[in-house]
Coordinates of C-alpha atoms in Angstrom, one line a residue:
X703 CA -75.5 -111.1 39.5
X704 CA -76.2 -114.8 39.8
X705 CA -74.2 -116.8 37.2
X706 CA -76.6 -118.9 35.2
X707 CA -75.9 -122.8 34.9
X708 CA -76.2 -124.1 31.1
X709 CA -78.5 -126.8 30.1
X710 CA -78.4 -128.4 27.0
X711 CA -81.4 -130.3 25.6
X712 CA -80.6 -133.0 23.1
X713 CA -82.5 -134.6 20.2
X714 CA -80.4 -137.6 19.0
X715 CA -80.1 -138.4 15.3
X716 CA -82.3 -141.0 14.1
X717 CA -82.8 -141.4 10.4
X718 CA -86.3 -142.4 9.4
X719 CA -84.7 -144.4 6.6
X720 CA -83.0 -146.6 9.2
X721 CA -86.3 -147.0 10.8
X722 CA -87.7 -148.3 7.8
X723 CA -84.8 -150.8 7.2
X724 CA -84.4 -152.5 10.6
X725 CA -82.6 -155.4 9.1
X726 CA -79.8 -153.3 7.6
X727 CA -77.2 -152.2 10.0
X728 CA -75.8 -149.2 8.2
X729 CA -77.8 -146.6 6.2
X730 CA -76.2 -143.7 4.4
X731 CA -76.0 -140.2 6.2
X732 CA -78.2 -138.2 3.8
X733 CA -81.3 -136.0 3.9
X734 CA -84.2 -137.6 5.5
X735 CA -87.8 -137.6 4.0
X736 CA -89.0 -135.4 6.4
X737 CA -87.7 -133.8 9.5
X738 CA -90.0 -132.4 12.4
X739 CA -89.0 -129.8 15.2
X740 CA -88.4 -131.3 18.6
X741 CA -91.7 -130.1 20.1
X742 CA -91.0 -132.0 23.4
X743 CA -87.7 -130.3 23.9
X744 CA -89.5 -126.7 23.0
X745 CA -92.0 -127.3 25.8
X746 CA -89.0 -128.1 28.3
X747 CA -87.1 -124.9 27.0
X748 CA -90.2 -122.6 27.5
X749 CA -90.4 -124.1 31.0
X750 CA -86.8 -123.6 32.1
X751 CA -86.9 -120.2 30.5
X752 CA -89.1 -119.2 33.3
X753 CA -86.3 -120.1 36.0
X754 CA -83.7 -117.4 36.9
X755 CA -80.8 -119.3 37.4
X756 CA -80.7 -121.4 34.1
X757 CA -79.9 -120.8 30.5
X758 CA -81.1 -123.3 28.0
X759 CA -79.9 -124.3 24.4
X760 CA -81.4 -127.0 22.0
X761 CA -79.0 -129.1 20.2
X762 CA -81.1 -131.1 17.5
X763 CA -78.7 -133.7 16.3
X764 CA -81.5 -135.1 14.2
X765 CA -82.1 -132.0 12.1
X766 CA -78.2 -131.4 11.7
X767 CA -77.3 -135.0 11.1
X768 CA -74.8 -135.2 13.9
X769 CA -73.6 -138.4 15.4
X770 CA -72.4 -138.7 19.0
X771 CA -68.9 -137.6 18.6
X772 CA -69.5 -134.4 16.5
X773 CA -72.3 -133.7 19.0
X774 CA -70.2 -134.1 21.8
X775 CA -68.0 -131.4 20.5
X776 CA -70.5 -128.9 20.0
X777 CA -72.1 -129.4 23.5
X778 CA -68.4 -129.2 25.0
X779 CA -68.2 -125.6 23.7
X780 CA -71.1 -124.4 25.7
X781 CA -70.0 -126.3 28.9
X782 CA -73.4 -127.2 30.4
X783 CA -73.8 -128.1 33.8
X784 CA -76.7 -130.5 32.8
X785 CA -77.6 -132.3 29.6
X786 CA -81.3 -133.6 29.0
X787 CA -81.8 -136.1 26.3
X788 CA -85.1 -137.1 24.6
X789 CA -84.8 -141.0 24.1
X790 CA -87.0 -142.9 21.7
X791 CA -87.0 -146.5 21.0
X792 CA -85.9 -145.7 17.4
X793 CA -82.6 -144.0 18.8
X794 CA -81.6 -146.1 21.7
X795 CA -78.2 -147.0 20.5
X796 CA -77.3 -143.6 19.5
X797 CA -78.5 -142.2 22.8
X798 CA -76.3 -144.9 24.5
X799 CA -73.2 -143.4 22.4
X800 CA -74.1 -140.0 23.1
X801 CA -74.0 -140.7 26.8
X802 CA -70.8 -142.5 26.4
X803 CA -69.2 -139.6 24.6
X804 CA -70.4 -137.1 27.3
X805 CA -69.1 -138.9 30.3
X806 CA -65.6 -138.3 29.1
X807 CA -66.0 -134.6 29.2
X808 CA -64.3 -132.8 32.0
X809 CA -66.2 -131.7 33.9
X810 CA -68.9 -134.2 33.2
X811 CA -72.4 -132.8 32.9
X812 CA -75.3 -134.2 34.9
X813 CA -77.1 -136.5 32.3
X814 CA -81.0 -136.5 32.5
X815 CA -82.8 -138.6 30.2
X816 CA -86.8 -138.7 29.3
X817 CA -89.3 -139.3 26.7
X818 CA -91.3 -142.0 25.5
X819 CA -88.8 -144.9 25.9
X820 CA -87.8 -144.1 29.5
X821 CA -91.4 -143.8 30.5
X822 CA -92.1 -147.4 29.3
X823 CA -88.9 -148.6 30.1
X824 CA -87.5 -146.9 33.4
X825 CA -84.7 -149.4 33.7
X826 CA -83.2 -147.7 30.5
X827 CA -81.6 -145.0 32.9
X828 CA -79.1 -147.6 34.2
X829 CA -78.5 -149.6 31.1
X830 CA -77.9 -146.0 29.0
X831 CA -75.7 -144.8 31.9
X832 CA -77.6 -141.6 32.8
X833 CA -77.5 -140.2 36.1
X834 CA -81.4 -139.4 36.4
X835 CA -84.6 -139.8 34.4
X836 CA -88.2 -138.6 34.1
X837 CA -91.3 -140.4 33.3
X838 CA -94.3 -138.7 31.7
X839 CA -94.7 -135.2 30.9
X840 CA -92.0 -133.4 32.9
X841 CA -92.4 -129.5 32.0
X842 CA -93.1 -128.9 35.6
X843 CA -91.1 -132.0 37.5
X844 CA -87.9 -130.9 35.8
X845 CA -88.3 -127.3 36.9
X846 CA -88.9 -128.7 40.5
X847 CA -85.8 -130.6 40.1
X848 CA -83.9 -127.7 38.9
X849 CA -85.0 -125.5 41.7
X850 CA -83.5 -128.3 44.1
X851 CA -80.4 -129.0 42.1
X852 CA -78.0 -126.4 43.4
X853 CA -78.4 -127.5 47.1
X854 CA -78.9 -131.1 46.3
X855 CA -81.8 -131.0 48.8
X856 CA -85.2 -132.7 48.0
X857 CA -84.2 -133.8 44.5
X858 CA -85.3 -137.4 45.0
X859 CA -88.8 -136.1 45.9
X860 CA -89.3 -134.6 42.6
X861 CA -92.6 -136.2 40.8
X862 CA -91.7 -138.6 38.2
X863 CA -88.1 -138.8 38.9
X864 CA -86.0 -142.0 38.2
X865 CA -83.0 -142.5 40.1
X866 CA -80.6 -145.1 41.2
X867 CA -80.6 -146.4 44.9
X868 CA -78.7 -149.6 46.2
X869 CA -78.2 -150.6 42.6
X870 CA -81.8 -150.5 41.5
X871 CA -83.8 -148.0 39.7
X872 CA -86.3 -146.3 42.0
X873 CA -89.2 -144.0 40.5
X874 CA -91.5 -141.7 42.1
X875 CA -95.1 -141.2 41.4
X876 CA -95.5 -139.2 38.2
X877 CA -97.0 -135.8 38.1
X878 CA -100.1 -135.7 35.7
X879 CA -101.3 -132.0 35.6
X880 CA -104.7 -132.0 33.9
X881 CA -104.5 -128.2 33.5
X882 CA -102.3 -128.4 30.4
X883 CA -103.3 -124.6 30.0
X884 CA -100.6 -123.9 32.7
X885 CA -97.8 -125.1 30.4
X886 CA -96.1 -122.4 28.5
X887 CA -96.2 -122.0 24.9
X888 CA -93.2 -123.8 23.2
X889 CA -90.0 -121.8 22.8
X890 CA -89.7 -121.9 19.0
X891 CA -86.9 -119.3 19.2
X892 CA -84.5 -122.0 20.4
X893 CA -84.6 -123.8 17.0
X894 CA -83.6 -122.7 13.5
X895 CA -87.0 -123.3 11.5
X896 CA -85.0 -123.6 8.2
X897 CA -83.7 -126.9 9.2
X898 CA -87.1 -128.8 9.3
X899 CA -89.2 -129.7 6.3
X900 CA -92.3 -131.7 5.9
X901 CA -93.5 -134.0 3.1
X902 CA -96.8 -132.6 2.6
X903 CA -95.9 -128.9 2.5
X904 CA -92.7 -127.3 1.3
X905 CA -92.8 -124.0 3.2
X906 CA -91.9 -123.0 6.7
X907 CA -93.6 -125.4 9.0
X908 CA -94.0 -126.2 12.8
X909 CA -95.8 -128.3 15.0
X910 CA -98.6 -127.8 17.5
X911 CA -100.4 -129.8 20.2
X912 CA -104.2 -129.0 20.7
X913 CA -104.5 -132.0 23.2
X914 CA -102.2 -134.4 24.8
X915 CA -102.9 -138.4 25.0
X916 CA -105.5 -140.7 23.4
X917 CA -108.4 -142.7 24.7
X918 CA -108.0 -145.7 22.6
X919 CA -105.9 -148.8 23.0
X920 CA -104.7 -149.9 19.7
X921 CA -102.3 -153.0 20.2
X922 CA -99.4 -151.6 18.3
X923 CA -99.2 -148.1 19.9
X924 CA -96.6 -147.3 22.4
X925 CA -97.8 -143.7 23.1
X926 CA -97.0 -142.9 26.7
X927 CA -100.0 -142.9 28.9
X928 CA -102.8 -144.1 26.7
X929 CA -106.4 -143.8 27.6
X930 CA -105.5 -140.3 29.2
X931 CA -106.8 -137.4 27.1
X932 CA -106.3 -133.8 28.3
X933 CA -107.6 -130.9 26.2
X934 CA -106.0 -127.2 26.0
X935 CA -108.3 -124.5 26.1
X936 CA -109.5 -122.9 22.7
X937 CA -108.4 -119.4 23.5
X938 CA -104.8 -120.5 24.3
X939 CA -104.5 -122.5 21.1
X940 CA -105.7 -119.8 19.1
X941 CA -103.0 -117.5 21.0
X942 CA -100.5 -120.1 19.9
X943 CA -101.6 -120.3 16.3
X944 CA -101.5 -116.2 16.1
X945 CA -98.0 -116.3 17.5
X946 CA -96.8 -118.9 15.0
X947 CA -98.4 -116.9 12.3
X948 CA -96.5 -113.7 13.5
X949 CA -93.1 -115.6 13.5
X950 CA -93.6 -116.2 9.8
X951 CA -94.6 -119.8 9.7
X952 CA -96.9 -120.9 6.7
X953 CA -98.1 -124.4 8.0
X954 CA -98.8 -126.1 11.1
X955 CA -98.7 -129.7 11.7
X956 CA -101.4 -130.3 14.4
X957 CA -99.9 -133.6 15.8
X958 CA -102.5 -134.8 18.4
X959 CA -103.3 -138.4 18.0
X960 CA -106.9 -137.7 17.2
X961 CA -107.5 -134.2 16.4
X962 CA -111.3 -134.5 15.6
X963 CA -112.0 -136.6 18.4
X964 CA -114.3 -133.9 20.2
X965 CA -116.6 -132.8 17.2
X966 CA -117.8 -129.8 19.1
X967 CA -114.5 -128.6 20.3
X968 CA -112.9 -128.9 16.5
X969 CA -116.0 -126.8 15.3
X970 CA -115.2 -124.4 18.0
X971 CA -111.5 -124.0 17.1
X972 CA -112.5 -123.8 13.2
X973 CA -114.7 -121.1 13.9
X974 CA -112.3 -119.2 16.1
X975 CA -109.8 -119.3 13.6
X976 CA -112.1 -118.2 10.8
X977 CA -113.6 -115.4 12.9
X978 CA -110.2 -114.0 13.8
X979 CA -109.2 -114.3 10.2
X980 CA -106.0 -116.2 10.9
X981 CA -104.7 -117.1 7.4
X982 CA -102.3 -120.2 7.8
X983 CA -102.6 -123.7 6.6
X984 CA -102.6 -126.6 8.7
X985 CA -103.1 -130.3 8.7
X986 CA -103.8 -133.2 11.3
X987 CA -104.2 -136.7 12.1
X988 CA -107.3 -138.3 13.1
X989 CA -109.6 -141.4 13.0
X990 CA -111.9 -142.1 10.0
X991 CA -114.8 -142.6 12.1
X992 CA -114.5 -139.2 13.6
X993 CA -115.0 -137.5 10.4
X994 CA -118.2 -136.3 8.4
X995 CA -118.8 -134.0 5.3
X996 CA -119.8 -131.0 7.2
X997 CA -116.9 -131.0 9.8
X998 CA -114.2 -131.3 6.8
X999 CA -116.0 -128.3 5.0
X1000 CA -115.4 -126.1 8.2
X1001 CA -111.9 -127.5 8.6
X1002 CA -111.2 -126.9 4.9
X1003 CA -112.6 -123.1 5.7
X1004 CA -110.3 -122.8 8.6
X1005 CA -107.3 -123.4 6.6
X1006 CA -106.7 -127.3 6.9
X1007 CA -105.3 -128.6 3.5
X1008 CA -104.5 -132.4 4.7
X1009 CA -105.8 -135.0 7.0
X1010 CA -103.9 -138.1 7.8
X1011 CA -105.7 -141.3 8.5
X1012 CA -104.1 -144.6 10.3
X1013 CA -105.9 -147.4 8.2
X1014 CA -103.6 -150.0 9.1
X1015 CA -104.9 -153.2 7.5
X1016 CA -107.2 -153.8 4.5
X1017 CA -109.1 -156.5 6.6
X1018 CA -112.0 -155.1 8.8
X1019 CA -111.5 -158.5 10.7
X1020 CA -107.9 -157.7 11.6
X1021 CA -108.5 -154.2 12.5
X1022 CA -111.5 -155.1 15.0
X1023 CA -110.3 -158.4 16.4
X1024 CA -106.4 -158.1 16.3
X1025 CA -105.3 -154.4 16.2
X1026 CA -108.2 -153.2 18.8
X1027 CA -109.1 -150.6 16.1
X1028 CA -112.9 -150.7 15.7
X1029 CA -113.3 -149.1 12.5
X1030 CA -115.3 -150.2 9.6
X1031 CA -114.2 -150.5 5.8
X1032 CA -117.0 -148.3 5.0
X1033 CA -116.1 -145.6 7.8
X1034 CA -112.7 -145.6 6.0
X1035 CA -114.0 -145.2 2.4
X1036 CA -116.5 -142.5 3.3
X1037 CA -113.8 -140.6 5.4
X1038 CA -111.2 -140.5 2.4
X1039 CA -113.9 -139.7 -0.3
X1040 CA -115.1 -136.7 2.0
X1041 CA -111.6 -135.5 2.3
X1042 CA -111.3 -135.4 -1.4
X1043 CA -114.8 -133.9 -2.0
X1044 CA -113.3 -130.7 -0.3
X1045 CA -110.3 -131.1 -2.1
X1046 CA -107.9 -131.7 0.7
X1047 CA -104.9 -134.0 0.7
X1048 CA -105.6 -137.5 2.3
X1049 CA -102.8 -139.8 3.6
X1050 CA -103.1 -143.2 4.7
X1051 CA -100.8 -145.2 7.1
X1052 CA -100.6 -148.9 6.6
X1053 CA -99.0 -152.0 8.7
X1054 CA -97.5 -154.8 7.2
X1055 CA -96.9 -158.0 9.4
X1056 CA -99.5 -157.7 12.2
X1057 CA -100.3 -160.7 14.5
X1058 CA -102.6 -163.3 12.6
X1059 CA -101.9 -161.8 9.2
X1060 CA -101.5 -164.1 6.1
X1061 CA -100.3 -163.4 2.8
X1062 CA -103.8 -163.1 1.5
X1063 CA -104.3 -160.4 4.1
X1064 CA -101.4 -158.4 3.0
X1065 CA -102.4 -158.6 -0.5
X1066 CA -105.7 -157.4 0.4
X1067 CA -104.3 -154.3 2.3
X1068 CA -102.4 -153.2 -0.8
X1069 CA -105.6 -153.5 -2.8
X1070 CA -107.8 -151.5 -0.3
X1071 CA -105.0 -148.8 -0.2
X1072 CA -105.2 -148.8 -4.1
X1073 CA -108.9 -148.7 -4.1
X1074 CA -109.2 -145.6 -1.9
X1075 CA -108.6 -141.9 -3.4
X1076 CA -105.5 -141.4 -1.2
X1077 CA -102.8 -139.0 -2.1
X1078 CA -100.1 -140.5 -0.2
X1079 CA -99.6 -143.5 1.6
X1080 CA -97.0 -145.1 4.0
X1081 CA -96.4 -148.9 4.4
X1082 CA -94.3 -149.8 7.3
X1083 CA -93.1 -153.1 9.0
X1084 CA -94.6 -153.6 12.5
X1085 CA -92.5 -152.8 15.5
X1086 CA -93.4 -154.1 18.8
X1087 CA -92.9 -151.0 20.9
X1088 CA -92.3 -151.0 24.7
X1089 CA -95.6 -150.4 26.6
X1090 CA -97.6 -151.6 23.6
X1091 CA -99.8 -155.0 23.9
X1092 CA -98.0 -156.2 20.7
X1093 CA -94.9 -156.0 22.7
X1094 CA -96.8 -158.2 25.4
X1095 CA -97.9 -160.6 22.7
X1096 CA -94.4 -160.8 21.2
X1097 CA -92.9 -161.6 24.6
X1098 CA -95.7 -164.4 25.2
X1099 CA -94.9 -166.0 21.6
X1100 CA -91.3 -165.8 22.3
X1101 CA -90.7 -163.7 19.2
X1102 CA -88.5 -161.4 21.5
X1103 CA -86.8 -161.4 24.8
X1104 CA -87.5 -159.0 27.8
X1105 CA -83.7 -157.8 27.5
X1106 CA -83.9 -157.0 24.0
X1107 CA -84.1 -153.0 24.3
X1108 CA -80.8 -153.0 26.6
X1109 CA -79.1 -155.1 23.8
X1110 CA -80.6 -152.7 21.3
X1111 CA -78.9 -149.6 23.3
X1112 CA -75.5 -151.5 23.6
X1113 CA -75.6 -152.2 20.0
X1114 CA -75.6 -155.9 20.0
X1115 CA -79.1 -156.3 18.5
X1116 CA -81.4 -154.7 16.0
X1117 CA -84.9 -153.4 16.9
X1118 CA -87.5 -156.3 16.4
X1119 CA -89.8 -156.6 13.6
X1120 CA -93.0 -158.6 14.6
X1121 CA -93.0 -161.5 12.1
X1122 CA -96.5 -163.3 11.9
X1123 CA -96.5 -167.1 12.2
X1124 CA -95.9 -168.6 8.5
X1125 CA -94.3 -165.6 7.1
X1126 CA -90.5 -164.4 7.0
X1127 CA -89.1 -161.0 7.4
X1128 CA -87.4 -160.9 3.9
X1129 CA -91.1 -161.8 2.5
X1130 CA -92.4 -158.6 4.8
X1131 CA -89.8 -156.3 3.4
X1132 CA -90.5 -157.4 -0.1
X1133 CA -94.3 -156.7 0.4
X1134 CA -93.4 -153.2 1.7
X1135 CA -91.7 -152.3 -1.6
X1136 CA -94.2 -154.0 -3.5
X1137 CA -97.1 -151.9 -1.8
X1138 CA -95.3 -148.7 -2.6
X1139 CA -94.7 -149.4 -6.0
X1140 CA -98.0 -151.0 -6.9
X1141 CA -99.9 -147.8 -5.2
X1142 CA -97.5 -145.0 -6.7
X1143 CA -96.9 -146.4 -10.3
X1144 CA -100.8 -146.7 -11.2
X1145 CA -101.6 -144.7 -14.4
X1146 CA -104.8 -143.5 -12.6
X1147 CA -102.8 -142.1 -9.6
X1148 CA -100.0 -140.5 -11.8
X1149 CA -102.7 -138.5 -13.7
X1150 CA -104.6 -137.6 -10.7
X1151 CA -101.4 -136.1 -9.2
X1152 CA -100.5 -134.4 -12.4
X1153 CA -104.0 -132.8 -12.5
X1154 CA -103.5 -131.3 -8.9
X1155 CA -100.3 -129.6 -9.7
X1156 CA -100.6 -126.0 -9.4
X1157 CA -97.1 -124.5 -10.1
X1158 CA -93.6 -125.5 -10.9
X1159 CA -92.7 -125.5 -7.2
X1160 CA -95.7 -127.7 -6.4
X1161 CA -94.5 -130.3 -9.2
X1162 CA -90.8 -130.2 -8.1
X1163 CA -92.0 -131.1 -4.4
X1164 CA -94.1 -134.0 -5.5
X1165 CA -91.1 -135.3 -7.7
X1166 CA -89.1 -135.1 -4.5
X1167 CA -91.6 -136.8 -2.4
X1168 CA -91.6 -139.6 -5.1
X1169 CA -87.8 -140.0 -5.3
X1170 CA -87.5 -140.1 -1.5
X1171 CA -90.2 -143.0 -1.4
X1172 CA -88.5 -145.1 -4.0
X1173 CA -85.0 -144.6 -2.3
X1174 CA -86.4 -145.7 0.8

């Protein structure tokens, strides 16, 4: 019998509290606002499971709140030959610390990095100290690499692979398989579902992707491979939903960027869920201009309980002319009202401090949020993520320099916040706090939420959300 090589897949610890407090260097190690399962790693694990010579284990440091030293000790007990790490811009320094700790192990495992930051900043393979990296979706590419790895032959021909040659990072053309149906269903058995929790739903939940990519080009978005949009087959999605139901999950967060982008496809999926009598709650994120009352009624009938909208600004002019998000105020108003008409939860996401924004614009955003019948809101400072047009703007305006992400990884700089001309970071932070308090402390809002409470458990969950928000 061939001895299987062990692979550890790692999600670094990165508290969302730290993300929301960029200007503060230390954040208490405490339970976070919400914690999502590592869907990308579950996809990779499912692909690796199809290989005979490898055994995979997921180490979710984020869910367990393990910093680099504790994570290293846990990985060391398994003695993996290979460690793969998901890298996001928000966890760069912790990823660097993890790799530094892993290099102390004897024998040292081969270290591979991938994820959104690597796709946008391939040079990070070098400054993070990894052996190899992958750009883009790597379910198939990683398996090609692993098949070649034992003999060390043709490694550098793997699609999407990043490697060092003569002191420089070389990257192969990435593999973009349009037939996402060939990607196996995520290996949810590799995680402890009890470690994860969602702000909107208090029961056992998981994530699901019905499509990959987004055809739009909002300037703040750093999503890898924007403008690509690949849909899974309805039958495959239905099979996965049924499998999720059998595993005892009560809620699915469909994490497509724009779930209702193709109206006919959304209708087909909802009708299939209804026809097959799959009784499970779910929610989604989408654009306001892709919703209508009839579609929302069908979604509700199929089990949808919440819809999340990226509203971003209370100024239609800023949305259209600056953010490249061409959605009218009326489309947003209609969408939120229609969501509430079918008694679903409506969530709005807003940005504070986008290019060209003035104090008056920020106040307008707060007023607009309060005018809408939203159940929950999120106000965030604006980060010029790698790969976004905002990042290019910030570089051009000299609000950040080209080596900033390397400095962040090394721990000598904090991730940048975009600050519009004429404003200051302290003012923007103050306005985020003001926005949250203004929205959540309105008497009309408090009364409306109390009227929606259906049980003691529901009340406790809403109070927990409120406490977390005001401690943010």
